[in-house]
Amino acid sequence: MALKEKLMADFKEAMKSHDEVGKNTITFVRAAIKQAEVDTRTELSDEEIILIIAKQIKMRKDAIKDFEKGGREDLAKAYKAEIEILSGYMPPQISEEEIRKIVRDTAAELGIEGGSENMGKLMGRVMQNVKGTADGGDVRKIVQEFLA
């Protein structure tokens, strides 16, 4: 089943079961997908939809940090529930050890042995290789460790 169809089926199920968090979360994602399709005037593939969902997860993670700083645990808890729902649509995330191997292999391929001046070059290539399967913050941390 295509990801858009799965989102629609899950939306209908959330409506039937009166799951407000699920319904609202899926509505926001479907709206973001529709906006991207209108902007590009094309139908998005599952890979492109995964990137939109990853962006939605990242936005919520960033907001959680702000809510916790502001003492709004209620909002942080709500966003954590939304992240859990959105994560169900993402492909399995790779482990830190797998990311380290990809960073080592990519660096060898590019002829990079270290130096912070190579950060952008290495990050760009590694992110292409792990697109949708690893968090950018985790990748950045591992690339920085490798280059140090």
PDB file of C-alpha atoms in Angstrom:
ATOM      1  CA  MET A   1       0.000   0.000   0.000  1.00  0.00           C
ATOM      2  CA  ALA A   2       1.327   3.415  -0.932  1.00  0.00           C
ATOM      3  CA  LEU A   3       2.125   5.744   1.933  1.00  0.00           C
ATOM      4  CA  LYS A   4      -0.599   8.261   0.994  1.00  0.00           C
ATOM      5  CA  GLU A   5      -3.167   5.468   0.975  1.00  0.00           C
ATOM      6  CA  LYS A   6      -1.932   4.218   4.346  1.00  0.00           C
ATOM      7  CA  LEU A   7      -2.207   7.731   5.782  1.00  0.00           C
ATOM      8  CA  MET A   8      -5.772   8.014   4.483  1.00  0.00           C
ATOM      9  CA  ALA A   9      -6.741   4.592   5.888  1.00  0.00           C
ATOM     10  CA  ASP A  10      -5.200   5.461   9.260  1.00  0.00           C
ATOM     11  CA  PHE A  11      -6.988   8.828   9.199  1.00  0.00           C
ATOM     12  CA  LYS A  12     -10.326   7.084   8.675  1.00  0.00           C
ATOM     13  CA  GLU A  13      -9.532   4.638  11.476  1.00  0.00           C
ATOM     14  CA  ALA A  14      -8.618   7.503  13.820  1.00  0.00           C
ATOM     15  CA  MET A  15     -11.919   9.195  12.976  1.00  0.00           C
ATOM     16  CA  LYS A  16     -13.886   6.013  13.712  1.00  0.00           C
ATOM     17  CA  SER A  17     -12.102   5.413  17.012  1.00  0.00           C
ATOM     18  CA  HIS A  18     -12.315   9.098  18.059  1.00  0.00           C
ATOM     19  CA  ASP A  19      -8.514   9.323  18.322  1.00  0.00           C
ATOM     20  CA  GLU A  20      -8.085  13.108  18.265  1.00  0.00           C
ATOM     21  CA  VAL A  21      -4.267  13.087  18.458  1.00  0.00           C
ATOM     22  CA  GLY A  22      -3.972  10.579  15.616  1.00  0.00           C
ATOM     23  CA  LYS A  23      -6.557  12.368  13.492  1.00  0.00           C
ATOM     24  CA  ASN A  24      -4.963  15.786  13.969  1.00  0.00           C
ATOM     25  CA  THR A  25      -1.419  14.514  13.414  1.00  0.00           C
ATOM     26  CA  ILE A  26      -2.331  12.737  10.187  1.00  0.00           C
ATOM     27  CA  THR A  27      -4.300  15.791   9.045  1.00  0.00           C
ATOM     28  CA  PHE A  28      -1.225  18.020   9.480  1.00  0.00           C
ATOM     29  CA  VAL A  29       0.965  15.585   7.534  1.00  0.00           C
ATOM     30  CA  ARG A  30      -1.578  15.182   4.749  1.00  0.00           C
ATOM     31  CA  ALA A  31      -1.828  18.985   4.496  1.00  0.00           C
ATOM     32  CA  ALA A  32       1.972  19.283   4.237  1.00  0.00           C
ATOM     33  CA  ILE A  33       2.004  16.613   1.521  1.00  0.00           C
ATOM     34  CA  LYS A  34      -0.798  18.336  -0.383  1.00  0.00           C
ATOM     35  CA  GLN A  35       0.997  21.691  -0.122  1.00  0.00           C
ATOM     36  CA  ALA A  36       4.200  20.145  -1.510  1.00  0.00           C
ATOM     37  CA  GLU A  37       2.244  18.579  -4.376  1.00  0.00           C
ATOM     38  CA  VAL A  38       0.598  21.907  -5.195  1.00  0.00           C
ATOM     39  CA  ASP A  39       3.944  23.712  -5.028  1.00  0.00           C
ATOM     40  CA  THR A  40       5.690  21.231  -7.337  1.00  0.00           C
ATOM     41  CA  ARG A  41       2.613  20.406  -9.438  1.00  0.00           C
ATOM     42  CA  THR A  42       3.490  16.719  -9.212  1.00  0.00           C
ATOM     43  CA  GLU A  43       2.340  13.696  -7.243  1.00  0.00           C
ATOM     44  CA  LEU A  44       4.906  12.886  -4.566  1.00  0.00           C
ATOM     45  CA  SER A  45       6.561   9.484  -4.340  1.00  0.00           C
ATOM     46  CA  ASP A  46       6.774   7.541  -1.085  1.00  0.00           C
ATOM     47  CA  GLU A  47      10.418   8.644  -0.702  1.00  0.00           C
ATOM     48  CA  GLU A  48       9.412  12.309  -0.969  1.00  0.00           C
ATOM     49  CA  ILE A  49       6.570  11.770   1.497  1.00  0.00           C
ATOM     50  CA  ILE A  50       9.023  10.171   3.944  1.00  0.00           C
ATOM     51  CA  LEU A  51      11.153  13.323   3.736  1.00  0.00           C
ATOM     52  CA  ILE A  52       8.103  15.449   4.579  1.00  0.00           C
ATOM     53  CA  ILE A  53       7.269  13.209   7.548  1.00  0.00           C
ATOM     54  CA  ALA A  54      10.903  13.393   8.713  1.00  0.00           C
ATOM     55  CA  LYS A  55      10.690  17.186   8.537  1.00  0.00           C
ATOM     56  CA  GLN A  56       7.479  17.128  10.583  1.00  0.00           C
ATOM     57  CA  ILE A  57       9.186  14.952  13.219  1.00  0.00           C
ATOM     58  CA  LYS A  58      12.169  17.295  13.354  1.00  0.00           C
ATOM     59  CA  MET A  59       9.916  20.336  13.793  1.00  0.00           C
ATOM     60  CA  ARG A  60       8.173  18.649  16.702  1.00  0.00           C
ATOM     61  CA  LYS A  61      11.449  17.580  18.339  1.00  0.00           C
ATOM     62  CA  ASP A  62      12.704  21.165  18.156  1.00  0.00           C
ATOM     63  CA  ALA A  63       9.448  22.433  19.641  1.00  0.00           C
ATOM     64  CA  ILE A  64       9.632  19.911  22.500  1.00  0.00           C
ATOM     65  CA  LYS A  65      12.961  21.393  23.589  1.00  0.00           C
ATOM     66  CA  ASP A  66      11.405  24.865  23.683  1.00  0.00           C
ATOM     67  CA  PHE A  67       8.328  23.631  25.557  1.00  0.00           C
ATOM     68  CA  GLU A  68      10.475  21.906  28.170  1.00  0.00           C
ATOM     69  CA  LYS A  69      12.555  25.071  28.645  1.00  0.00           C
ATOM     70  CA  GLY A  70       9.347  27.008  29.134  1.00  0.00           C
ATOM     71  CA  GLY A  71       7.961  24.517  31.624  1.00  0.00           C
ATOM     72  CA  ARG A  72       5.123  23.385  29.334  1.00  0.00           C
ATOM     73  CA  GLU A  73       5.279  19.642  29.938  1.00  0.00           C
ATOM     74  CA  ASP A  74       1.687  19.269  28.716  1.00  0.00           C
ATOM     75  CA  LEU A  75       2.592  20.514  25.225  1.00  0.00           C
ATOM     76  CA  ALA A  76       5.834  18.527  25.204  1.00  0.00           C
ATOM     77  CA  LYS A  77       3.884  15.371  26.055  1.00  0.00           C
ATOM     78  CA  ALA A  78       1.387  16.049  23.248  1.00  0.00           C
ATOM     79  CA  TYR A  79       4.176  16.528  20.712  1.00  0.00           C
ATOM     80  CA  LYS A  80       5.896  13.344  21.887  1.00  0.00           C
ATOM     81  CA  ALA A  81       2.654  11.468  21.168  1.00  0.00           C
ATOM     82  CA  GLU A  82       2.567  13.016  17.688  1.00  0.00           C
ATOM     83  CA  ILE A  83       6.194  11.992  17.057  1.00  0.00           C
ATOM     84  CA  GLU A  84       5.329   8.437  18.036  1.00  0.00           C
ATOM     85  CA  ILE A  85       2.493   8.395  15.496  1.00  0.00           C
ATOM     86  CA  LEU A  86       4.635   9.906  12.731  1.00  0.00           C
ATOM     87  CA  SER A  87       7.517   7.517  13.432  1.00  0.00           C
ATOM     88  CA  GLY A  88       5.232   4.654  12.466  1.00  0.00           C
ATOM     89  CA  TYR A  89       5.372   5.855   8.855  1.00  0.00           C
ATOM     90  CA  MET A  90       9.155   6.089   8.719  1.00  0.00           C
ATOM     91  CA  PRO A  91      11.417   3.291   7.516  1.00  0.00           C
ATOM     92  CA  PRO A  92      13.430   1.593  10.267  1.00  0.00           C
ATOM     93  CA  GLN A  93      16.188   3.886  11.555  1.00  0.00           C
ATOM     94  CA  ILE A  94      19.761   2.680  11.285  1.00  0.00           C
ATOM     95  CA  SER A  95      21.953   2.315  14.360  1.00  0.00           C
ATOM     96  CA  GLU A  96      24.820   4.618  15.351  1.00  0.00           C
ATOM     97  CA  GLU A  97      27.295   1.866  14.484  1.00  0.00           C
ATOM     98  CA  GLU A  98      25.841   1.611  10.972  1.00  0.00           C
ATOM     99  CA  ILE A  99      26.090   5.405  10.622  1.00  0.00           C
ATOM    100  CA  ARG A 100      29.754   5.244  11.739  1.00  0.00           C
ATOM    101  CA  LYS A 101      30.464   2.610   9.065  1.00  0.00           C
ATOM    102  CA  ILE A 102      28.765   4.740   6.378  1.00  0.00           C
ATOM    103  CA  VAL A 103      30.772   7.789   7.506  1.00  0.00           C
ATOM    104  CA  ARG A 104      34.061   5.810   7.362  1.00  0.00           C
ATOM    105  CA  ASP A 105      33.236   4.334   3.947  1.00  0.00           C
ATOM    106  CA  THR A 106      32.099   7.682   2.514  1.00  0.00           C
ATOM    107  CA  ALA A 107      35.203   9.449   3.861  1.00  0.00           C
ATOM    108  CA  ALA A 108      37.438   6.802   2.288  1.00  0.00           C
ATOM    109  CA  GLU A 109      35.576   7.164  -1.002  1.00  0.00           C
ATOM    110  CA  LEU A 110      36.060  10.955  -0.931  1.00  0.00           C
ATOM    111  CA  GLY A 111      39.653  10.712   0.307  1.00  0.00           C
ATOM    112  CA  ILE A 112      38.893  12.546   3.556  1.00  0.00           C
ATOM    113  CA  GLU A 113      40.912  11.637   6.632  1.00  0.00           C
ATOM    114  CA  GLY A 114      39.970  14.475   8.971  1.00  0.00           C
ATOM    115  CA  GLY A 115      39.808  18.222   9.356  1.00  0.00           C
ATOM    116  CA  SER A 116      36.761  20.339  10.078  1.00  0.00           C
ATOM    117  CA  GLU A 117      37.061  22.030   6.668  1.00  0.00           C
ATOM    118  CA  ASN A 118      35.682  18.786   5.162  1.00  0.00           C
ATOM    119  CA  MET A 119      32.526  18.844   7.306  1.00  0.00           C
ATOM    120  CA  GLY A 120      30.159  20.118   4.618  1.00  0.00           C
ATOM    121  CA  LYS A 121      31.489  17.842   1.913  1.00  0.00           C
ATOM    122  CA  LEU A 122      31.290  14.713   4.074  1.00  0.00           C
ATOM    123  CA  MET A 123      27.934  15.597   5.673  1.00  0.00           C
ATOM    124  CA  GLY A 124      26.329  16.199   2.286  1.00  0.00           C
ATOM    125  CA  ARG A 125      27.378  12.853   0.889  1.00  0.00           C
ATOM    126  CA  VAL A 126      26.548  10.897   4.056  1.00  0.00           C
ATOM    127  CA  MET A 127      23.090  12.475   4.279  1.00  0.00           C
ATOM    128  CA  GLN A 128      22.417  11.407   0.689  1.00  0.00           C
ATOM    129  CA  ASN A 129      23.320   7.843   1.669  1.00  0.00           C
ATOM    130  CA  VAL A 130      21.156   7.721   4.814  1.00  0.00           C
ATOM    131  CA  LYS A 131      18.233   9.836   3.558  1.00  0.00           C
ATOM    132  CA  GLY A 132      15.154   9.100   5.671  1.00  0.00           C
ATOM    133  CA  THR A 133      16.813   6.376   7.736  1.00  0.00           C
ATOM    134  CA  ALA A 134      18.911   8.442  10.162  1.00  0.00           C
ATOM    135  CA  ASP A 135      18.466  11.641  12.131  1.00  0.00           C
ATOM    136  CA  GLY A 136      20.580  14.508  10.799  1.00  0.00           C
ATOM    137  CA  GLY A 137      21.669  15.494  14.314  1.00  0.00           C
ATOM    138  CA  ASP A 138      23.028  12.010  14.972  1.00  0.00           C
ATOM    139  CA  VAL A 139      24.854  12.003  11.637  1.00  0.00           C
ATOM    140  CA  ARG A 140      26.358  15.453  12.327  1.00  0.00           C
ATOM    141  CA  LYS A 141      27.626  14.317  15.737  1.00  0.00           C
ATOM    142  CA  ILE A 142      29.265  11.186  14.273  1.00  0.00           C
ATOM    143  CA  VAL A 143      30.811  13.110  11.351  1.00  0.00           C
ATOM    144  CA  GLN A 144      32.264  15.665  13.795  1.00  0.00           C
ATOM    145  CA  GLU A 145      33.747  12.858  15.902  1.00  0.00           C
ATOM    146  CA  PHE A 146      35.254  11.294  12.773  1.00  0.00           C
ATOM    147  CA  LEU A 147      36.796  14.550  11.565  1.00  0.00           C
ATOM    148  CA  ALA A 148      38.237  15.482  14.996  1.00  0.00           C
TER     149      ALA A 148
END
